[in-house]
PDB file of C-alpha atoms in Angstrom:
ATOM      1  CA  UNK A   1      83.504  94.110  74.638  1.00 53.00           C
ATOM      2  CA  UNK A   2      86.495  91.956  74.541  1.00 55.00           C
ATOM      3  CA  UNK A   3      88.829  94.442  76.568  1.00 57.00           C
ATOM      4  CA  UNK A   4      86.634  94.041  79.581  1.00 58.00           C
ATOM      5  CA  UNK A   5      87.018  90.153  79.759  1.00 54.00           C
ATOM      6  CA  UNK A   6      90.723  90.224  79.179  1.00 54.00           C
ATOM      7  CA  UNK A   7      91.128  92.749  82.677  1.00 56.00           C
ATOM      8  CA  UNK A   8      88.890  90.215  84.759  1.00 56.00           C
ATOM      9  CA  UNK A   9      91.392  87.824  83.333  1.00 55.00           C
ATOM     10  CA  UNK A  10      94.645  89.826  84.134  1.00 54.00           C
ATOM     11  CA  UNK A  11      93.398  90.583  87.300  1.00 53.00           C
ATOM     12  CA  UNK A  12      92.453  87.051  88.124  1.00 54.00           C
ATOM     13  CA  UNK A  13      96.226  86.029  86.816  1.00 54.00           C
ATOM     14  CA  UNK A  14      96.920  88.892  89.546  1.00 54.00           C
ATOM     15  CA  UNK A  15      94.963  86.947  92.616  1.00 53.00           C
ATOM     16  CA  UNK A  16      97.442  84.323  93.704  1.00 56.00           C
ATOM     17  CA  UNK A  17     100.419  87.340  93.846  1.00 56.00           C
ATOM     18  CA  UNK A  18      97.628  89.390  96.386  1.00 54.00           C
ATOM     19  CA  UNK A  19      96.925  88.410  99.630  1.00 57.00           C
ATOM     20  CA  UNK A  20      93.861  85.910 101.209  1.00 56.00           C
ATOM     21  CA  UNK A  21      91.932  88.462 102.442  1.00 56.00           C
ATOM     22  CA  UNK A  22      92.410  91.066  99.178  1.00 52.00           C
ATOM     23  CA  UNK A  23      91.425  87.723  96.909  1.00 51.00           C
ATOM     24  CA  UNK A  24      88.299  87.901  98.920  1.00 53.00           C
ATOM     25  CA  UNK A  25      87.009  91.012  99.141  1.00 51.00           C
ATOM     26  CA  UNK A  26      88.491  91.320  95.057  1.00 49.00           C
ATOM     27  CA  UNK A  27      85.857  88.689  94.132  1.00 53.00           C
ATOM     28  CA  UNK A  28      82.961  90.409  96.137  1.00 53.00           C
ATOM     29  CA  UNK A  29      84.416  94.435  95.550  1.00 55.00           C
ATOM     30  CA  UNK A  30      84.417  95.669  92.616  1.00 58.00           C
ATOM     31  CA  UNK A  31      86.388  98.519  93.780  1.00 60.00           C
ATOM     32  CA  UNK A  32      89.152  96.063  94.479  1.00 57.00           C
ATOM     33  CA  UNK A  33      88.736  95.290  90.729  1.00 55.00           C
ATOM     34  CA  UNK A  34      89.607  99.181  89.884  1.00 61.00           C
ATOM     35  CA  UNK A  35      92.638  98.841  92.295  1.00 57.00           C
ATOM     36  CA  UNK A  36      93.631  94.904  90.304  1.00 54.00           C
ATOM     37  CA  UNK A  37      94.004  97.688  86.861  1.00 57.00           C
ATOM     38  CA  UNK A  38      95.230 100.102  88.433  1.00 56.00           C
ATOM     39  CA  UNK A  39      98.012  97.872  88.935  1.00 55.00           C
ATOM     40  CA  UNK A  40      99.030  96.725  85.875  1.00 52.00           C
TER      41      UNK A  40
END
């Protein structure tokens, strides 16, 4: 269970690097989520 919070978390950290509209859709997609992972 606690692997799951910490990628909300690094993905959150990730936000304010991604642009306004990404942020957005992040918070309501949760295949934007998958991409915030994907990422790191």
């Amino acid at each position: 269970a606690s692997p799951k919070p910490v990628r909300k978390t690094s993905s959150i950290t990730l936000t304010p690097n991604l642009p306004a509209p990404i942020i957005q859709n992040g918070q309501s997609e949760p295949e934007v989520a998958v991409i915030h992972e994907s990422t790191l």
